[in-house]
């Protein structure tokens, strides 16, 4: 099986049951994955392909009522994830 698919399944399953982990993962994701524009070479496309499918998963999990963040903070993170989706799409074109 594809290792990136396994990674995404693991992340989704872990975050499903741990609301605070969603907050930590979203922070880590926005720092690392969104910063891919500073990466060059073949690694860029590989990492964008790894991270892009996580955007809707993270967005849905962050916006859940049990995620321990204020609504405005959730909206800000959702907007950052929307920006990430646009960036990943540009990288993968």
mmCIF file of N, CA, C and O in Angstrom:
data_model
loop_
_atom_site.group_PDB
_atom_site.id
_atom_site.type_symbol
_atom_site.label_atom_id
_atom_site.label_comp_id
_atom_site.label_asym_id
_atom_site.label_seq_id
_atom_site.Cartn_x
_atom_site.Cartn_y
_atom_site.Cartn_z
ATOM 1 N N UNK A 1 0.824 -1.204 0.000
ATOM 2 C CA UNK A 1 0.000 0.000 0.000
ATOM 3 C C UNK A 1 0.852 1.246 0.000
ATOM 4 O O UNK A 1 1.952 1.251 0.524
ATOM 5 N N UNK A 2 0.280 2.291 -0.515
ATOM 6 C CA UNK A 2 0.977 3.569 -0.595
ATOM 7 C C UNK A 2 1.242 4.118 0.806
ATOM 8 O O UNK A 2 0.325 4.226 1.626
ATOM 9 N N UNK A 3 2.485 4.483 1.078
ATOM 10 C CA UNK A 3 2.851 4.964 2.412
ATOM 11 C C UNK A 3 2.172 6.287 2.755
ATOM 12 O O UNK A 3 1.835 6.543 3.916
ATOM 13 N N UNK A 4 1.931 7.134 1.761
ATOM 14 C CA UNK A 4 1.262 8.414 2.019
ATOM 15 C C UNK A 4 -0.213 8.193 2.370
ATOM 16 O O UNK A 4 -0.762 8.884 3.223
ATOM 17 N N UNK A 5 -0.825 7.226 1.723
ATOM 18 C CA UNK A 5 -2.211 6.886 2.046
ATOM 19 C C UNK A 5 -2.303 6.363 3.478
ATOM 20 O O UNK A 5 -3.209 6.731 4.231
ATOM 21 N N UNK A 6 -1.365 5.527 3.856
ATOM 22 C CA UNK A 6 -1.336 5.006 5.218
ATOM 23 C C UNK A 6 -1.152 6.143 6.228
ATOM 24 O O UNK A 6 -1.802 6.168 7.278
ATOM 25 N N UNK A 7 -0.268 7.087 5.894
ATOM 26 C CA UNK A 7 -0.037 8.247 6.758
ATOM 27 C C UNK A 7 -1.329 9.040 6.954
ATOM 28 O O UNK A 7 -1.704 9.383 8.077
ATOM 29 N N UNK A 8 -2.028 9.319 5.866
ATOM 30 C CA UNK A 8 -3.266 10.098 5.952
ATOM 31 C C UNK A 8 -4.330 9.373 6.766
ATOM 32 O O UNK A 8 -5.043 9.983 7.569
ATOM 33 N N UNK A 9 -4.445 8.061 6.587
ATOM 34 C CA UNK A 9 -5.410 7.284 7.363
ATOM 35 C C UNK A 9 -5.071 7.312 8.848
ATOM 36 O O UNK A 9 -5.954 7.442 9.696
ATOM 37 N N UNK A 10 -3.792 7.195 9.148
ATOM 38 C CA UNK A 10 -3.340 7.239 10.541
ATOM 39 C C UNK A 10 -3.651 8.600 11.164
ATOM 40 O O UNK A 10 -4.171 8.679 12.294
ATOM 41 N N UNK A 11 -3.350 9.678 10.464
ATOM 42 C CA UNK A 11 -3.613 11.024 10.974
ATOM 43 C C UNK A 11 -5.110 11.210 11.222
ATOM 44 O O UNK A 11 -5.524 11.662 12.295
ATOM 45 N N UNK A 12 -5.925 10.848 10.251
ATOM 46 C CA UNK A 12 -7.376 11.022 10.391
ATOM 47 C C UNK A 12 -7.920 10.218 11.575
ATOM 48 O O UNK A 12 -8.712 10.738 12.363
ATOM 49 N N UNK A 13 -7.493 8.979 11.710
ATOM 50 C CA UNK A 13 -7.979 8.136 12.816
ATOM 51 C C UNK A 13 -7.526 8.683 14.168
ATOM 52 O O UNK A 13 -8.315 8.704 15.128
ATOM 53 N N UNK A 14 -6.301 9.148 14.254
ATOM 54 C CA UNK A 14 -5.786 9.696 15.510
ATOM 55 C C UNK A 14 -6.524 10.958 15.910
ATOM 56 O O UNK A 14 -6.879 11.149 17.076
ATOM 57 N N UNK A 15 -6.767 11.825 14.949
ATOM 58 C CA UNK A 15 -7.415 13.101 15.244
ATOM 59 C C UNK A 15 -8.906 12.951 15.507
ATOM 60 O O UNK A 15 -9.506 13.786 16.182
ATOM 61 N N UNK A 16 -9.477 11.904 14.988
ATOM 62 C CA UNK A 16 -10.899 11.631 15.211
ATOM 63 C C UNK A 16 -11.205 11.551 16.700
ATOM 64 O O UNK A 16 -12.213 12.074 17.165
ATOM 65 N N UNK A 17 -10.337 10.912 17.447
ATOM 66 C CA UNK A 17 -10.607 10.629 18.859
ATOM 67 C C UNK A 17 -9.936 11.591 19.835
ATOM 68 O O UNK A 17 -10.165 11.495 21.042
ATOM 69 N N UNK A 18 -9.138 12.508 19.339
ATOM 70 C CA UNK A 18 -8.388 13.393 20.239
ATOM 71 C C UNK A 18 -8.499 14.847 19.771
ATOM 72 O O UNK A 18 -7.680 15.303 18.972
ATOM 73 N N UNK A 19 -9.490 15.587 20.274
ATOM 74 C CA UNK A 19 -9.701 16.962 19.821
ATOM 75 C C UNK A 19 -8.491 17.888 19.993
ATOM 76 O O UNK A 19 -8.223 18.705 19.127
ATOM 77 N N UNK A 20 -7.747 17.758 21.084
ATOM 78 C CA UNK A 20 -6.579 18.631 21.256
ATOM 79 C C UNK A 20 -5.484 18.299 20.244
ATOM 80 O O UNK A 20 -4.728 19.186 19.824
ATOM 81 N N UNK A 21 -5.382 17.052 19.844
ATOM 82 C CA UNK A 21 -4.389 16.686 18.832
ATOM 83 C C UNK A 21 -4.692 17.378 17.510
ATOM 84 O O UNK A 21 -3.778 17.681 16.738
ATOM 85 N N UNK A 22 -5.963 17.662 17.247
ATOM 86 C CA UNK A 22 -6.337 18.393 16.024
ATOM 87 C C UNK A 22 -5.686 19.763 16.001
ATOM 88 O O UNK A 22 -5.197 20.215 14.961
ATOM 89 N N UNK A 23 -5.702 20.417 17.142
ATOM 90 C CA UNK A 23 -5.124 21.756 17.246
ATOM 91 C C UNK A 23 -3.620 21.700 16.972
ATOM 92 O O UNK A 23 -3.080 22.499 16.200
ATOM 93 N N UNK A 24 -2.961 20.745 17.588
ATOM 94 C CA UNK A 24 -1.510 20.602 17.417
ATOM 95 C C UNK A 24 -1.175 20.241 15.972
ATOM 96 O O UNK A 24 -0.268 20.808 15.375
ATOM 97 N N UNK A 25 -1.915 19.302 15.398
ATOM 98 C CA UNK A 25 -1.642 18.875 14.022
ATOM 99 C C UNK A 25 -1.911 20.007 13.034
ATOM 100 O O UNK A 25 -1.144 20.191 12.075
ATOM 101 N N UNK A 26 -2.962 20.776 13.258
ATOM 102 C CA UNK A 26 -3.255 21.893 12.356
ATOM 103 C C UNK A 26 -2.117 22.907 12.390
ATOM 104 O O UNK A 26 -1.721 23.437 11.345
ATOM 105 N N UNK A 27 -1.583 23.172 13.558
ATOM 106 C CA UNK A 27 -0.458 24.098 13.675
ATOM 107 C C UNK A 27 0.769 23.551 12.953
ATOM 108 O O UNK A 27 1.420 24.263 12.177
ATOM 109 N N UNK A 28 1.075 22.298 13.195
ATOM 110 C CA UNK A 28 2.206 21.649 12.540
ATOM 111 C C UNK A 28 2.020 21.636 11.026
ATOM 112 O O UNK A 28 2.940 21.931 10.264
ATOM 113 N N UNK A 29 0.811 21.322 10.597
ATOM 114 C CA UNK A 29 0.504 21.246 9.170
ATOM 115 C C UNK A 29 0.694 22.595 8.492
ATOM 116 O O UNK A 29 1.318 22.686 7.444
ATOM 117 N N UNK A 30 0.157 23.648 9.104
ATOM 118 C CA UNK A 30 0.276 24.956 8.469
ATOM 119 C C UNK A 30 1.727 25.416 8.448
ATOM 120 O O UNK A 30 2.163 26.048 7.487
ATOM 121 N N UNK A 31 2.495 25.082 9.465
ATOM 122 C CA UNK A 31 3.910 25.453 9.468
ATOM 123 C C UNK A 31 4.708 24.704 8.398
ATOM 124 O O UNK A 31 5.477 25.303 7.655
ATOM 125 N N UNK A 32 4.513 23.405 8.343
ATOM 126 C CA UNK A 32 5.333 22.576 7.451
ATOM 127 C C UNK A 32 4.778 22.460 6.037
ATOM 128 O O UNK A 32 5.488 22.720 5.071
ATOM 129 N N UNK A 33 3.549 22.067 5.928
ATOM 130 C CA UNK A 33 2.983 21.802 4.608
ATOM 131 C C UNK A 33 2.784 23.078 3.793
ATOM 132 O O UNK A 33 3.077 23.104 2.602
ATOM 133 N N UNK A 34 2.305 24.118 4.435
ATOM 134 C CA UNK A 34 2.065 25.350 3.701
ATOM 135 C C UNK A 34 3.390 26.009 3.316
ATOM 136 O O UNK A 34 3.478 26.699 2.311
ATOM 137 N N UNK A 35 4.443 25.746 4.063
ATOM 138 C CA UNK A 35 5.756 26.291 3.748
ATOM 139 C C UNK A 35 6.466 25.577 2.617
ATOM 140 O O UNK A 35 7.633 25.870 2.330
ATOM 141 N N UNK A 36 5.781 24.680 1.933
ATOM 142 C CA UNK A 36 6.408 23.934 0.841
ATOM 143 C C UNK A 36 6.879 24.820 -0.309
ATOM 144 O O UNK A 36 7.721 24.403 -1.090
ATOM 145 N N UNK A 37 6.349 26.018 -0.399
ATOM 146 C CA UNK A 37 6.775 26.900 -1.478
ATOM 147 C C UNK A 37 8.267 27.212 -1.397
ATOM 148 O O UNK A 37 8.859 27.667 -2.362
ATOM 149 N N UNK A 38 8.865 26.962 -0.261
ATOM 150 C CA UNK A 38 10.299 27.195 -0.101
ATOM 151 C C UNK A 38 11.121 25.963 -0.468
ATOM 152 O O UNK A 38 12.334 25.990 -0.394
ATOM 153 N N UNK A 39 10.451 24.895 -0.869
ATOM 154 C CA UNK A 39 11.106 23.652 -1.271
ATOM 155 C C UNK A 39 11.249 23.645 -2.791
ATOM 156 O O UNK A 39 10.409 24.169 -3.504
ATOM 157 N N UNK A 40 12.309 23.047 -3.265
ATOM 158 C CA UNK A 40 12.531 22.958 -4.707
ATOM 159 C C UNK A 40 12.823 21.514 -5.091
ATOM 160 O O UNK A 40 13.045 20.662 -4.239
ATOM 161 N N UNK A 41 12.807 21.275 -6.386
ATOM 162 C CA UNK A 41 13.151 19.960 -6.895
ATOM 163 C C UNK A 41 12.010 18.969 -6.814
ATOM 164 O O UNK A 41 10.864 19.328 -6.519
ATOM 165 N N UNK A 42 12.319 17.702 -7.048
ATOM 166 C CA UNK A 42 11.282 16.664 -7.103
ATOM 167 C C UNK A 42 10.580 16.435 -5.762
ATOM 168 O O UNK A 42 9.459 15.946 -5.722
ATOM 169 N N UNK A 43 11.234 16.805 -4.691
ATOM 170 C CA UNK A 43 10.631 16.634 -3.365
ATOM 171 C C UNK A 43 9.363 17.484 -3.219
ATOM 172 O O UNK A 43 8.430 17.099 -2.516
ATOM 173 N N UNK A 44 9.314 18.612 -3.893
ATOM 174 C CA UNK A 44 8.181 19.526 -3.787
ATOM 175 C C UNK A 44 6.873 18.851 -4.203
ATOM 176 O O UNK A 44 5.893 18.870 -3.464
ATOM 177 N N UNK A 45 6.857 18.240 -5.367
ATOM 178 C CA UNK A 45 5.645 17.581 -5.851
ATOM 179 C C UNK A 45 5.253 16.392 -5.005
ATOM 180 O O UNK A 45 4.061 16.156 -4.742
ATOM 181 N N UNK A 46 6.231 15.651 -4.553
ATOM 182 C CA UNK A 46 5.958 14.472 -3.713
ATOM 183 C C UNK A 46 5.304 14.892 -2.401
ATOM 184 O O UNK A 46 4.307 14.310 -1.974
ATOM 185 N N UNK A 47 5.832 15.927 -1.764
ATOM 186 C CA UNK A 47 5.267 16.376 -0.494
ATOM 187 C C UNK A 47 3.901 17.034 -0.678
ATOM 188 O O UNK A 47 2.999 16.842 0.142
ATOM 189 N N UNK A 48 3.730 17.785 -1.750
ATOM 190 C CA UNK A 48 2.422 18.391 -2.017
ATOM 191 C C UNK A 48 1.380 17.293 -2.226
ATOM 192 O O UNK A 48 0.249 17.398 -1.742
ATOM 193 N N UNK A 49 1.752 16.228 -2.917
ATOM 194 C CA UNK A 49 0.844 15.102 -3.119
ATOM 195 C C UNK A 49 0.529 14.370 -1.827
ATOM 196 O O UNK A 49 -0.559 13.823 -1.659
ATOM 197 N N UNK A 50 1.466 14.383 -0.904
ATOM 198 C CA UNK A 50 1.257 13.750 0.396
ATOM 199 C C UNK A 50 0.294 14.584 1.252
ATOM 200 O O UNK A 50 -0.611 14.042 1.883
ATOM 201 N N UNK A 51 0.510 15.883 1.268
ATOM 202 C CA UNK A 51 -0.240 16.750 2.177
ATOM 203 C C UNK A 51 -1.592 17.223 1.641
ATOM 204 O O UNK A 51 -2.516 17.440 2.422
ATOM 205 N N UNK A 52 -1.719 17.404 0.354
ATOM 206 C CA UNK A 52 -2.959 17.973 -0.193
ATOM 207 C C UNK A 52 -4.214 17.197 0.220
ATOM 208 O O UNK A 52 -5.212 17.815 0.601
ATOM 209 N N UNK A 53 -4.212 15.867 0.180
ATOM 210 C CA UNK A 53 -5.434 15.148 0.576
ATOM 211 C C UNK A 53 -5.817 15.324 2.051
ATOM 212 O O UNK A 53 -6.939 15.022 2.437
ATOM 213 N N UNK A 54 -4.893 15.819 2.870
ATOM 214 C CA UNK A 54 -5.211 16.041 4.281
ATOM 215 C C UNK A 54 -5.972 17.346 4.510
ATOM 216 O O UNK A 54 -6.597 17.516 5.556
ATOM 217 N N UNK A 55 -5.931 18.255 3.560
ATOM 218 C CA UNK A 55 -6.568 19.560 3.755
ATOM 219 C C UNK A 55 -8.053 19.426 4.108
ATOM 220 O O UNK A 55 -8.484 19.951 5.143
ATOM 221 N N UNK A 56 -8.872 18.745 3.315
ATOM 222 C CA UNK A 56 -10.291 18.664 3.684
ATOM 223 C C UNK A 56 -10.533 17.886 4.975
ATOM 224 O O UNK A 56 -11.466 18.192 5.728
ATOM 225 N N UNK A 57 -9.691 16.914 5.258
ATOM 226 C CA UNK A 57 -9.823 16.135 6.492
ATOM 227 C C UNK A 57 -9.575 17.032 7.699
ATOM 228 O O UNK A 57 -10.367 17.074 8.649
ATOM 229 N N UNK A 58 -8.470 17.771 7.661
ATOM 230 C CA UNK A 58 -8.145 18.664 8.768
ATOM 231 C C UNK A 58 -9.186 19.761 8.918
ATOM 232 O O UNK A 58 -9.576 20.119 10.033
ATOM 233 N N UNK A 59 -9.635 20.287 7.806
ATOM 234 C CA UNK A 59 -10.637 21.362 7.840
ATOM 235 C C UNK A 59 -11.915 20.871 8.539
ATOM 236 O O UNK A 59 -12.450 21.535 9.418
ATOM 237 N N UNK A 60 -12.375 19.708 8.162
ATOM 238 C CA UNK A 60 -13.594 19.156 8.757
ATOM 239 C C UNK A 60 -13.394 18.889 10.249
ATOM 240 O O UNK A 60 -14.264 19.197 11.066
ATOM 241 N N UNK A 61 -12.254 18.349 10.625
ATOM 242 C CA UNK A 61 -11.992 18.044 12.027
ATOM 243 C C UNK A 61 -11.859 19.311 12.871
ATOM 244 O O UNK A 61 -12.370 19.375 13.990
ATOM 245 N N UNK A 62 -11.192 20.322 12.340
ATOM 246 C CA UNK A 62 -11.029 21.582 13.072
ATOM 247 C C UNK A 62 -12.379 22.244 13.318
ATOM 248 O O UNK A 62 -12.621 22.821 14.383
ATOM 249 N N UNK A 63 -13.280 22.168 12.350
ATOM 250 C CA UNK A 63 -14.571 22.840 12.466
ATOM 251 C C UNK A 63 -15.595 22.086 13.320
ATOM 252 O O UNK A 63 -16.681 22.597 13.569
ATOM 253 N N UNK A 64 -15.245 20.917 13.804
ATOM 254 C CA UNK A 64 -16.173 20.157 14.654
ATOM 255 C C UNK A 64 -16.421 20.879 15.973
ATOM 256 O O UNK A 64 -15.534 21.544 16.520
ATOM 257 N N UNK A 65 -17.624 20.716 16.507
ATOM 258 C CA UNK A 65 -17.965 21.378 17.772
ATOM 259 C C UNK A 65 -17.073 20.981 18.949
ATOM 260 O O UNK A 65 -16.859 21.777 19.861
ATOM 261 N N UNK A 66 -16.540 19.758 18.945
ATOM 262 C CA UNK A 66 -15.723 19.320 20.078
ATOM 263 C C UNK A 66 -14.254 19.717 19.976
ATOM 264 O O UNK A 66 -13.473 19.441 20.887
ATOM 265 N N UNK A 67 -13.860 20.387 18.899
ATOM 266 C CA UNK A 67 -12.491 20.886 18.805
ATOM 267 C C UNK A 67 -12.396 22.101 19.735
ATOM 268 O O UNK A 67 -13.178 23.048 19.604
ATOM 269 N N UNK A 68 -11.433 22.082 20.682
ATOM 270 C CA UNK A 68 -11.396 23.089 21.748
ATOM 271 C C UNK A 68 -10.794 24.434 21.317
ATOM 272 O O UNK A 68 -9.748 24.858 21.808
ATOM 273 N N UNK A 69 -11.474 25.090 20.395
ATOM 274 C CA UNK A 69 -11.060 26.414 19.926
ATOM 275 C C UNK A 69 -12.292 27.301 19.793
ATOM 276 O O UNK A 69 -13.389 26.803 19.537
ATOM 277 N N UNK A 70 -12.082 28.589 19.938
ATOM 278 C CA UNK A 70 -13.168 29.538 19.708
ATOM 279 C C UNK A 70 -13.548 29.522 18.233
ATOM 280 O O UNK A 70 -12.698 29.258 17.366
ATOM 281 N N UNK A 71 -14.810 29.818 17.931
ATOM 282 C CA UNK A 71 -15.260 29.805 16.527
ATOM 283 C C UNK A 71 -14.420 30.678 15.592
ATOM 284 O O UNK A 71 -14.128 30.271 14.473
ATOM 285 N N UNK A 72 -14.012 31.845 16.042
ATOM 286 C CA UNK A 72 -13.193 32.712 15.195
ATOM 287 C C UNK A 72 -11.840 32.102 14.864
ATOM 288 O O UNK A 72 -11.319 32.270 13.757
ATOM 289 N N UNK A 73 -11.268 31.397 15.822
ATOM 290 C CA UNK A 73 -9.987 30.721 15.605
ATOM 291 C C UNK A 73 -10.170 29.576 14.615
ATOM 292 O O UNK A 73 -9.343 29.382 13.707
ATOM 293 N N UNK A 74 -11.248 28.840 14.771
ATOM 294 C CA UNK A 74 -11.540 27.752 13.827
ATOM 295 C C UNK A 74 -11.680 28.296 12.412
ATOM 296 O O UNK A 74 -11.157 27.706 11.454
ATOM 297 N N UNK A 75 -12.377 29.424 12.279
ATOM 298 C CA UNK A 75 -12.552 30.034 10.957
ATOM 299 C C UNK A 75 -11.215 30.466 10.362
ATOM 300 O O UNK A 75 -10.973 30.309 9.170
ATOM 301 N N UNK A 76 -10.327 31.012 11.204
ATOM 302 C CA UNK A 76 -8.991 31.437 10.732
ATOM 303 C C UNK A 76 -8.197 30.233 10.234
ATOM 304 O O UNK A 76 -7.571 30.281 9.180
ATOM 305 N N UNK A 77 -8.228 29.143 10.991
ATOM 306 C CA UNK A 77 -7.510 27.929 10.574
ATOM 307 C C UNK A 77 -8.121 27.379 9.289
ATOM 308 O O UNK A 77 -7.392 26.963 8.386
ATOM 309 N N UNK A 78 -9.450 27.377 9.189
ATOM 310 C CA UNK A 78 -10.099 26.904 7.961
ATOM 311 C C UNK A 78 -9.662 27.743 6.763
ATOM 312 O O UNK A 78 -9.408 27.203 5.680
ATOM 313 N N UNK A 79 -9.530 29.055 6.950
ATOM 314 C CA UNK A 79 -9.066 29.929 5.863
ATOM 315 C C UNK A 79 -7.620 29.612 5.493
ATOM 316 O O UNK A 79 -7.264 29.604 4.305
ATOM 317 N N UNK A 80 -6.780 29.325 6.476
ATOM 318 C CA UNK A 80 -5.395 28.939 6.196
ATOM 319 C C UNK A 80 -5.348 27.633 5.414
ATOM 320 O O UNK A 80 -4.532 27.477 4.494
ATOM 321 N N UNK A 81 -6.216 26.710 5.767
ATOM 322 C CA UNK A 81 -6.262 25.435 5.045
ATOM 323 C C UNK A 81 -6.778 25.639 3.621
ATOM 324 O O UNK A 81 -6.302 24.968 2.695
ATOM 325 N N UNK A 82 -7.710 26.561 3.432
ATOM 326 C CA UNK A 82 -8.162 26.887 2.075
ATOM 327 C C UNK A 82 -7.005 27.448 1.248
ATOM 328 O O UNK A 82 -6.833 27.088 0.080
ATOM 329 N N UNK A 83 -6.195 28.316 1.873
ATOM 330 C CA UNK A 83 -5.011 28.847 1.189
ATOM 331 C C UNK A 83 -4.036 27.724 0.840
ATOM 332 O O UNK A 83 -3.435 27.719 -0.235
ATOM 333 N N UNK A 84 -3.892 26.781 1.756
ATOM 334 C CA UNK A 84 -3.002 25.650 1.506
ATOM 335 C C UNK A 84 -3.472 24.857 0.299
ATOM 336 O O UNK A 84 -2.668 24.444 -0.545
ATOM 337 N N UNK A 85 -4.781 24.655 0.182
ATOM 338 C CA UNK A 85 -5.334 23.911 -0.956
ATOM 339 C C UNK A 85 -4.979 24.604 -2.272
ATOM 340 O O UNK A 85 -4.586 23.948 -3.243
ATOM 341 N N UNK A 86 -5.102 25.912 -2.297
ATOM 342 C CA UNK A 86 -4.763 26.679 -3.499
ATOM 343 C C UNK A 86 -3.273 26.523 -3.824
ATOM 344 O O UNK A 86 -2.897 26.322 -4.979
ATOM 345 N N UNK A 87 -2.438 26.586 -2.803
ATOM 346 C CA UNK A 87 -0.991 26.444 -3.017
ATOM 347 C C UNK A 87 -0.631 25.051 -3.518
ATOM 348 O O UNK A 87 0.175 24.893 -4.436
ATOM 349 N N UNK A 88 -1.234 24.040 -2.907
ATOM 350 C CA UNK A 88 -0.954 22.672 -3.358
ATOM 351 C C UNK A 88 -1.394 22.475 -4.796
ATOM 352 O O UNK A 88 -0.699 21.820 -5.588
ATOM 353 N N UNK A 89 -2.539 23.011 -5.155
ATOM 354 C CA UNK A 89 -3.026 22.893 -6.531
ATOM 355 C C UNK A 89 -2.042 23.547 -7.497
ATOM 356 O O UNK A 89 -1.760 22.997 -8.568
ATOM 357 N N UNK A 90 -1.501 24.697 -7.113
ATOM 358 C CA UNK A 90 -0.529 25.382 -7.972
ATOM 359 C C UNK A 90 0.746 24.555 -8.118
ATOM 360 O O UNK A 90 1.302 24.461 -9.222
ATOM 361 N N UNK A 91 1.183 23.961 -7.047
ATOM 362 C CA UNK A 91 2.407 23.143 -7.089
ATOM 363 C C UNK A 91 2.185 21.922 -7.988
ATOM 364 O O UNK A 91 3.074 21.544 -8.756
ATOM 365 N N UNK A 92 1.042 21.309 -7.891
ATOM 366 C CA UNK A 92 0.790 20.043 -8.591
ATOM 367 C C UNK A 92 0.341 20.213 -10.040
ATOM 368 O O UNK A 92 0.161 19.219 -10.731
ATOM 369 N N UNK A 93 0.186 21.444 -10.506
ATOM 370 C CA UNK A 93 -0.187 21.654 -11.906
ATOM 371 C C UNK A 93 0.878 21.217 -12.852
ATOM 372 O O UNK A 93 1.998 21.256 -12.762
#
